[in-house]
PDB file of C-alpha atoms in Angstrom:
ATOM      1  CA  MET A   1     -26.429 -16.855   3.889  1.00  0.00           C
ATOM      2  CA  LYS A   2     -23.742 -14.394   4.651  1.00  0.00           C
ATOM      3  CA  LEU A   3     -19.984 -15.585   5.201  1.00  0.00           C
ATOM      4  CA  TYR A   4     -17.238 -13.263   6.704  1.00  0.00           C
ATOM      5  CA  ILE A   5     -13.907 -13.498   5.340  1.00  0.00           C
ATOM      6  CA  LYS A   6     -10.917 -11.681   7.139  1.00  0.00           C
ATOM      7  CA  TYR A   7      -7.999 -10.033   5.122  1.00  0.00           C
ATOM      8  CA  MET A   8     -10.287  -9.625   2.019  1.00  0.00           C
ATOM      9  CA  VAL A   9      -9.147  -6.384   0.961  1.00  0.00           C
ATOM     10  CA  SER A  10      -8.834  -6.129  -2.879  1.00  0.00           C
ATOM     11  CA  LEU A  11     -10.291  -7.184  -6.038  1.00  0.00           C
ATOM     12  CA  ARG A  12      -7.813 -10.064  -6.212  1.00  0.00           C
ATOM     13  CA  CYS A  13      -9.246 -11.485  -2.932  1.00  0.00           C
ATOM     14  CA  LYS A  14     -12.720 -11.059  -4.372  1.00  0.00           C
ATOM     15  CA  LEU A  15     -11.944 -12.982  -7.500  1.00  0.00           C
ATOM     16  CA  LEU A  16     -10.154 -15.829  -5.208  1.00  0.00           C
ATOM     17  CA  VAL A  17     -13.173 -16.054  -3.084  1.00  0.00           C
ATOM     18  CA  LYS A  18     -15.388 -16.379  -6.189  1.00  0.00           C
ATOM     19  CA  GLN A  19     -13.081 -19.218  -7.601  1.00  0.00           C
ATOM     20  CA  GLU A  20     -13.209 -21.172  -4.247  1.00  0.00           C
ATOM     21  CA  LEU A  21     -17.016 -20.893  -4.119  1.00  0.00           C
ATOM     22  CA  GLU A  22     -17.462 -22.288  -7.673  1.00  0.00           C
ATOM     23  CA  LYS A  23     -15.246 -25.161  -6.892  1.00  0.00           C
ATOM     24  CA  LEU A  24     -17.631 -26.109  -3.857  1.00  0.00           C
ATOM     25  CA  ARG A  25     -20.791 -25.502  -6.254  1.00  0.00           C
ATOM     26  CA  LEU A  26     -21.977 -22.659  -4.007  1.00  0.00           C
ATOM     27  CA  HIS A  27     -23.600 -19.825  -5.871  1.00  0.00           C
ATOM     28  CA  HIS A  28     -22.968 -16.237  -4.514  1.00  0.00           C
ATOM     29  CA  ILE A  29     -25.500 -13.380  -4.778  1.00  0.00           C
ATOM     30  CA  SER A  30     -22.904 -10.734  -3.822  1.00  0.00           C
ATOM     31  CA  ILE A  31     -19.035 -10.665  -3.094  1.00  0.00           C
ATOM     32  CA  GLU A  32     -18.158  -7.581  -1.134  1.00  0.00           C
ATOM     33  CA  LEU A  33     -14.770  -6.722   0.748  1.00  0.00           C
ATOM     34  CA  GLY A  34     -14.891  -8.913   4.053  1.00  0.00           C
ATOM     35  CA  MET A  35     -18.376 -10.421   3.023  1.00  0.00           C
ATOM     36  CA  VAL A  36     -19.845 -12.999   0.597  1.00  0.00           C
ATOM     37  CA  GLU A  37     -23.566 -13.772   0.491  1.00  0.00           C
ATOM     38  CA  ILE A  38     -24.695 -17.234  -1.079  1.00  0.00           C
ATOM     39  CA  LYS A  39     -27.742 -18.569  -2.008  1.00  0.00           C
ATOM     40  CA  GLU A  40     -27.864 -21.840  -0.396  1.00  0.00           C
ATOM     41  CA  GLU A  41     -26.931 -22.889   3.138  1.00  0.00           C
ATOM     42  CA  ILE A  42     -23.330 -24.010   3.645  1.00  0.00           C
ATOM     43  CA  THR A  43     -22.885 -27.625   5.014  1.00  0.00           C
ATOM     44  CA  GLU A  44     -20.284 -28.114   7.877  1.00  0.00           C
ATOM     45  CA  GLU A  45     -17.999 -29.960   5.381  1.00  0.00           C
ATOM     46  CA  GLN A  46     -18.242 -27.198   2.728  1.00  0.00           C
ATOM     47  CA  LYS A  47     -17.473 -24.827   5.331  1.00  0.00           C
ATOM     48  CA  GLN A  48     -14.289 -26.628   6.547  1.00  0.00           C
ATOM     49  CA  GLU A  49     -13.065 -27.045   2.920  1.00  0.00           C
ATOM     50  CA  LEU A  50     -13.645 -23.442   2.232  1.00  0.00           C
ATOM     51  CA  LYS A  51     -11.968 -22.388   5.419  1.00  0.00           C
ATOM     52  CA  SER A  52      -9.037 -24.551   4.632  1.00  0.00           C
ATOM     53  CA  ASN A  53      -8.854 -23.273   0.864  1.00  0.00           C
ATOM     54  CA  LEU A  54      -9.061 -19.703   1.825  1.00  0.00           C
ATOM     55  CA  ALA A  55      -6.401 -20.222   4.597  1.00  0.00           C
ATOM     56  CA  ALA A  56      -4.185 -21.498   1.905  1.00  0.00           C
ATOM     57  CA  SER A  57      -4.253 -17.861   0.078  1.00  0.00           C
ATOM     58  CA  GLY A  58      -4.127 -16.049   3.340  1.00  0.00           C
ATOM     59  CA  LEU A  59      -7.708 -15.425   3.916  1.00  0.00           C
ATOM     60  CA  GLU A  60      -9.546 -16.364   7.016  1.00  0.00           C
ATOM     61  CA  LEU A  61     -13.231 -17.449   7.277  1.00  0.00           C
ATOM     62  CA  LEU A  62     -14.647 -15.744  10.379  1.00  0.00           C
ATOM     63  CA  ASP A  63     -16.794 -17.459  12.919  1.00  0.00           C
ATOM     64  CA  ASP A  64     -17.293 -15.457  16.127  1.00  0.00           C
ATOM     65  CA  LYS A  65     -19.316 -12.186  16.084  1.00  0.00           C
ATOM     66  CA  LYS A  66     -16.863  -9.819  17.582  1.00  0.00           C
ATOM     67  CA  SER A  67     -14.114 -10.602  14.730  1.00  0.00           C
ATOM     68  CA  ILE A  68     -16.939 -10.404  12.088  1.00  0.00           C
ATOM     69  CA  LEU A  69     -18.076  -7.080  13.478  1.00  0.00           C
ATOM     70  CA  VAL A  70     -14.290  -5.605  13.459  1.00  0.00           C
ATOM     71  CA  ASP A  71     -13.756  -6.933  10.078  1.00  0.00           C
ATOM     72  CA  LYS A  72     -16.919  -5.020   8.949  1.00  0.00           C
ATOM     73  CA  ILE A  73     -15.485  -2.021  10.393  1.00  0.00           C
ATOM     74  CA  LYS A  74     -12.110  -2.435   8.686  1.00  0.00           C
ATOM     75  CA  SER A  75     -14.007  -3.247   5.517  1.00  0.00           C
ATOM     76  CA  VAL A  76     -15.994   0.106   5.683  1.00  0.00           C
ATOM     77  CA  ILE A  77     -12.904   1.950   6.310  1.00  0.00           C
ATOM     78  CA  ILE A  78     -10.860   0.456   3.599  1.00  0.00           C
ATOM     79  CA  GLU A  79     -13.712   0.885   1.156  1.00  0.00           C
ATOM     80  CA  MET A  80     -14.168   4.627   2.390  1.00  0.00           C
ATOM     81  CA  ILE A  81     -10.496   5.587   1.963  1.00  0.00           C
ATOM     82  CA  HIS A  82      -9.286   3.326  -1.089  1.00  0.00           C
ATOM     83  CA  TYR A  83     -12.305   2.714  -3.320  1.00  0.00           C
ATOM     84  CA  ALA A  84     -14.709   5.472  -2.716  1.00  0.00           C
ATOM     85  CA  GLU A  85     -14.680   8.175  -5.553  1.00  0.00           C
ATOM     86  CA  GLU A  86     -14.386  10.627  -2.445  1.00  0.00           C
ATOM     87  CA  VAL A  87     -13.613  10.250   1.136  1.00  0.00           C
ATOM     88  CA  PRO A  88     -16.787  11.356   3.197  1.00  0.00           C
ATOM     89  CA  LYS A  89     -16.627  14.869   4.186  1.00  0.00           C
ATOM     90  CA  GLY A  90     -18.434  14.513   7.489  1.00  0.00           C
ATOM     91  CA  ASN A  91     -17.433  12.866  10.568  1.00  0.00           C
ATOM     92  CA  TYR A  92     -15.996   9.363  10.040  1.00  0.00           C
ATOM     93  CA  SER A  93     -17.516   8.140  13.416  1.00  0.00           C
ATOM     94  CA  ASP A  94     -20.911   9.031  12.025  1.00  0.00           C
ATOM     95  CA  TYR A  95     -20.232   7.439   8.646  1.00  0.00           C
ATOM     96  CA  ILE A  96     -19.030   4.142  10.183  1.00  0.00           C
ATOM     97  CA  SER A  97     -21.715   4.249  12.864  1.00  0.00           C
ATOM     98  CA  GLU A  98     -24.495   4.828  10.103  1.00  0.00           C
ATOM     99  CA  LYS A  99     -23.206   2.158   7.729  1.00  0.00           C
ATOM    100  CA  LEU A 100     -22.909  -0.666  10.295  1.00  0.00           C
ATOM    101  CA  GLY A 101     -26.046   0.377  12.333  1.00  0.00           C
ATOM    102  CA  TYR A 102     -24.312   0.389  15.593  1.00  0.00           C
ATOM    103  CA  ASN A 103     -23.320   2.947  18.167  1.00  0.00           C
ATOM    104  CA  TYR A 104     -19.983   4.369  17.342  1.00  0.00           C
ATOM    105  CA  ILE A 105     -18.625   4.106  20.895  1.00  0.00           C
ATOM    106  CA  TYR A 106     -19.587   0.458  21.065  1.00  0.00           C
ATOM    107  CA  LEU A 107     -17.685  -0.049  17.821  1.00  0.00           C
ATOM    108  CA  SER A 108     -14.697   1.924  18.848  1.00  0.00           C
ATOM    109  CA  ASN A 109     -14.412  -0.002  21.953  1.00  0.00           C
ATOM    110  CA  LEU A 110     -14.815  -3.405  20.399  1.00  0.00           C
ATOM    111  CA  PHE A 111     -12.239  -2.426  17.826  1.00  0.00           C
ATOM    112  CA  SER A 112      -9.635  -1.280  20.207  1.00  0.00           C
ATOM    113  CA  GLU A 113     -10.228  -4.336  22.448  1.00  0.00           C
ATOM    114  CA  VAL A 114      -9.800  -6.827  19.326  1.00  0.00           C
ATOM    115  CA  LYS A 115      -7.119  -4.942  17.296  1.00  0.00           C
ATOM    116  CA  GLY A 116      -5.253  -3.113  20.079  1.00  0.00           C
ATOM    117  CA  ILE A 117      -5.334   0.197  18.282  1.00  0.00           C
ATOM    118  CA  THR A 118      -8.069   2.732  17.720  1.00  0.00           C
ATOM    119  CA  ILE A 119     -10.307   3.109  14.880  1.00  0.00           C
ATOM    120  CA  GLN A 120      -8.892   6.540  14.360  1.00  0.00           C
ATOM    121  CA  HIS A 121      -5.302   5.246  14.290  1.00  0.00           C
ATOM    122  CA  PHE A 122      -6.552   2.552  11.550  1.00  0.00           C
ATOM    123  CA  ILE A 123      -7.926   5.358   9.553  1.00  0.00           C
ATOM    124  CA  ILE A 124      -4.957   7.503   9.739  1.00  0.00           C
ATOM    125  CA  LYS A 125      -2.707   4.444   8.654  1.00  0.00           C
ATOM    126  CA  HIS A 126      -4.914   4.044   5.584  1.00  0.00           C
ATOM    127  CA  LYS A 127      -5.145   7.514   4.739  1.00  0.00           C
ATOM    128  CA  ILE A 128      -1.440   7.676   4.706  1.00  0.00           C
ATOM    129  CA  GLU A 129      -1.234   4.476   2.491  1.00  0.00           C
ATOM    130  CA  LYS A 130      -3.653   6.288   0.149  1.00  0.00           C
ATOM    131  CA  ALA A 131      -1.443   9.459   0.284  1.00  0.00           C
ATOM    132  CA  LYS A 132       1.676   7.168  -0.619  1.00  0.00           C
ATOM    133  CA  GLU A 133      -0.275   5.706  -3.643  1.00  0.00           C
ATOM    134  CA  LEU A 134      -1.264   9.090  -4.788  1.00  0.00           C
ATOM    135  CA  ILE A 135       2.192  10.502  -4.235  1.00  0.00           C
ATOM    136  CA  LEU A 136       3.678   7.763  -6.332  1.00  0.00           C
ATOM    137  CA  TYR A 137       1.072   8.114  -9.096  1.00  0.00           C
ATOM    138  CA  ASP A 138       2.411  11.747  -9.362  1.00  0.00           C
ATOM    139  CA  GLU A 139      -0.758  13.046 -10.914  1.00  0.00           C
ATOM    140  CA  LEU A 140      -1.758  15.350  -7.868  1.00  0.00           C
ATOM    141  CA  ASN A 141       0.291  17.752  -5.764  1.00  0.00           C
ATOM    142  CA  LEU A 142       0.377  17.790  -2.080  1.00  0.00           C
ATOM    143  CA  THR A 143      -2.178  20.274  -1.647  1.00  0.00           C
ATOM    144  CA  GLU A 144      -4.755  18.137  -3.876  1.00  0.00           C
ATOM    145  CA  ILE A 145      -3.850  14.898  -1.846  1.00  0.00           C
ATOM    146  CA  SER A 146      -4.504  16.672   1.405  1.00  0.00           C
ATOM    147  CA  TYR A 147      -7.796  18.115   0.069  1.00  0.00           C
ATOM    148  CA  ARG A 148      -8.964  14.817  -1.317  1.00  0.00           C
ATOM    149  CA  LEU A 149      -8.272  13.110   1.755  1.00  0.00           C
ATOM    150  CA  HIS A 150      -9.746  15.783   3.664  1.00  0.00           C
ATOM    151  CA  TYR A 151      -6.756  16.962   5.829  1.00  0.00           C
ATOM    152  CA  SER A 152      -7.120  20.506   7.177  1.00  0.00           C
ATOM    153  CA  SER A 153      -3.826  21.563   5.420  1.00  0.00           C
ATOM    154  CA  VAL A 154      -0.741  20.101   3.804  1.00  0.00           C
ATOM    155  CA  ALA A 155       1.228  20.682   7.053  1.00  0.00           C
ATOM    156  CA  HIS A 156      -1.413  18.359   8.862  1.00  0.00           C
ATOM    157  CA  LEU A 157      -0.902  15.775   6.202  1.00  0.00           C
ATOM    158  CA  SER A 158       2.748  15.967   6.116  1.00  0.00           C
ATOM    159  CA  ASN A 159       2.878  15.610  10.092  1.00  0.00           C
ATOM    160  CA  GLN A 160       0.844  12.623   9.881  1.00  0.00           C
ATOM    161  CA  PHE A 161       2.736  11.047   6.992  1.00  0.00           C
ATOM    162  CA  LYS A 162       5.960  11.643   8.825  1.00  0.00           C
ATOM    163  CA  LYS A 163       4.778  10.198  12.085  1.00  0.00           C
ATOM    164  CA  ILE A 164       3.594   7.047  10.263  1.00  0.00           C
ATOM    165  CA  THR A 165       6.236   6.460   7.698  1.00  0.00           C
ATOM    166  CA  GLY A 166       9.240   8.190   9.218  1.00  0.00           C
ATOM    167  CA  HIS A 167       9.769  10.269   6.059  1.00  0.00           C
ATOM    168  CA  SER A 168       8.323  13.672   4.642  1.00  0.00           C
ATOM    169  CA  PRO A 169       6.164  13.268   1.626  1.00  0.00           C
ATOM    170  CA  SER A 170       8.744  14.906  -0.506  1.00  0.00           C
ATOM    171  CA  PHE A 171      11.486  12.433   0.468  1.00  0.00           C
ATOM    172  CA  TYR A 172       8.832   9.487  -0.103  1.00  0.00           C
ATOM    173  CA  LYS A 173       8.250  11.038  -3.720  1.00  0.00           C
ATOM    174  CA  LYS A 174      12.086  11.223  -4.486  1.00  0.00           C
ATOM    175  CA  LEU A 175      12.457   7.872  -3.278  1.00  0.00           C
ATOM    176  CA  GLY A 176       9.697   6.595  -5.624  1.00  0.00           C
ATOM    177  CA  LYS A 177      11.257   8.345  -8.629  1.00  0.00           C
ATOM    178  CA  LYS A 178      14.780   6.849  -7.773  1.00  0.00           C
ATOM    179  CA  ARG A 179      13.103   3.253  -7.701  1.00  0.00           C
ATOM    180  CA  LYS A 180      11.326   4.133 -11.033  1.00  0.00           C
ATOM    181  CA  ASP A 181      14.482   5.254 -12.817  1.00  0.00           C
ATOM    182  CA  THR A 182      16.409   2.298 -11.481  1.00  0.00           C
ATOM    183  CA  LEU A 183      13.762  -0.071 -12.737  1.00  0.00           C
ATOM    184  CA  GLU A 184      13.779   1.748 -16.261  1.00  0.00           C
ATOM    185  CA  ASN A 185      17.535   1.395 -16.534  1.00  0.00           C
ATOM    186  CA  LEU A 186      17.629  -2.339 -16.069  1.00  0.00           C
TER     187      LEU A 186
END
């Protein structure tokens, strides 16, 4: 049986879900971002307890099909940008459609209807979050970051970065260094 969980976006979330399943004596087959597969059928009582326990940690057990599919879209995007060794080089729409087995136009319309933003905007926001992370790690320069995230140029990355954050990547890098210096001096 598959259960879909909203806001499950990190390893910490996966560990939390695993602990909650163990408390209910439910055995998992797999735990992915946004989804867990368990061996047995879950009773209504177990489902309500799991829902309540997850909610206490900021996670939400999903019931309706639209929300489940939107959460799957989000999980594919988050995994693609934040956890994959390399962001797919091809068209994101083809990648998402292939991964979920649905027509992209349908997925796009559903996502916009439920979330109020486009899939493309959601991808851009996450690419900028990943860029911020890479900038703060200070292991790659902007050219390498733009290449890794499949931007056509550093200028394109910089423009989107400024549009989303309100700051240039170089300003953000300086801000990160100031914070690091401040913490080291405490």
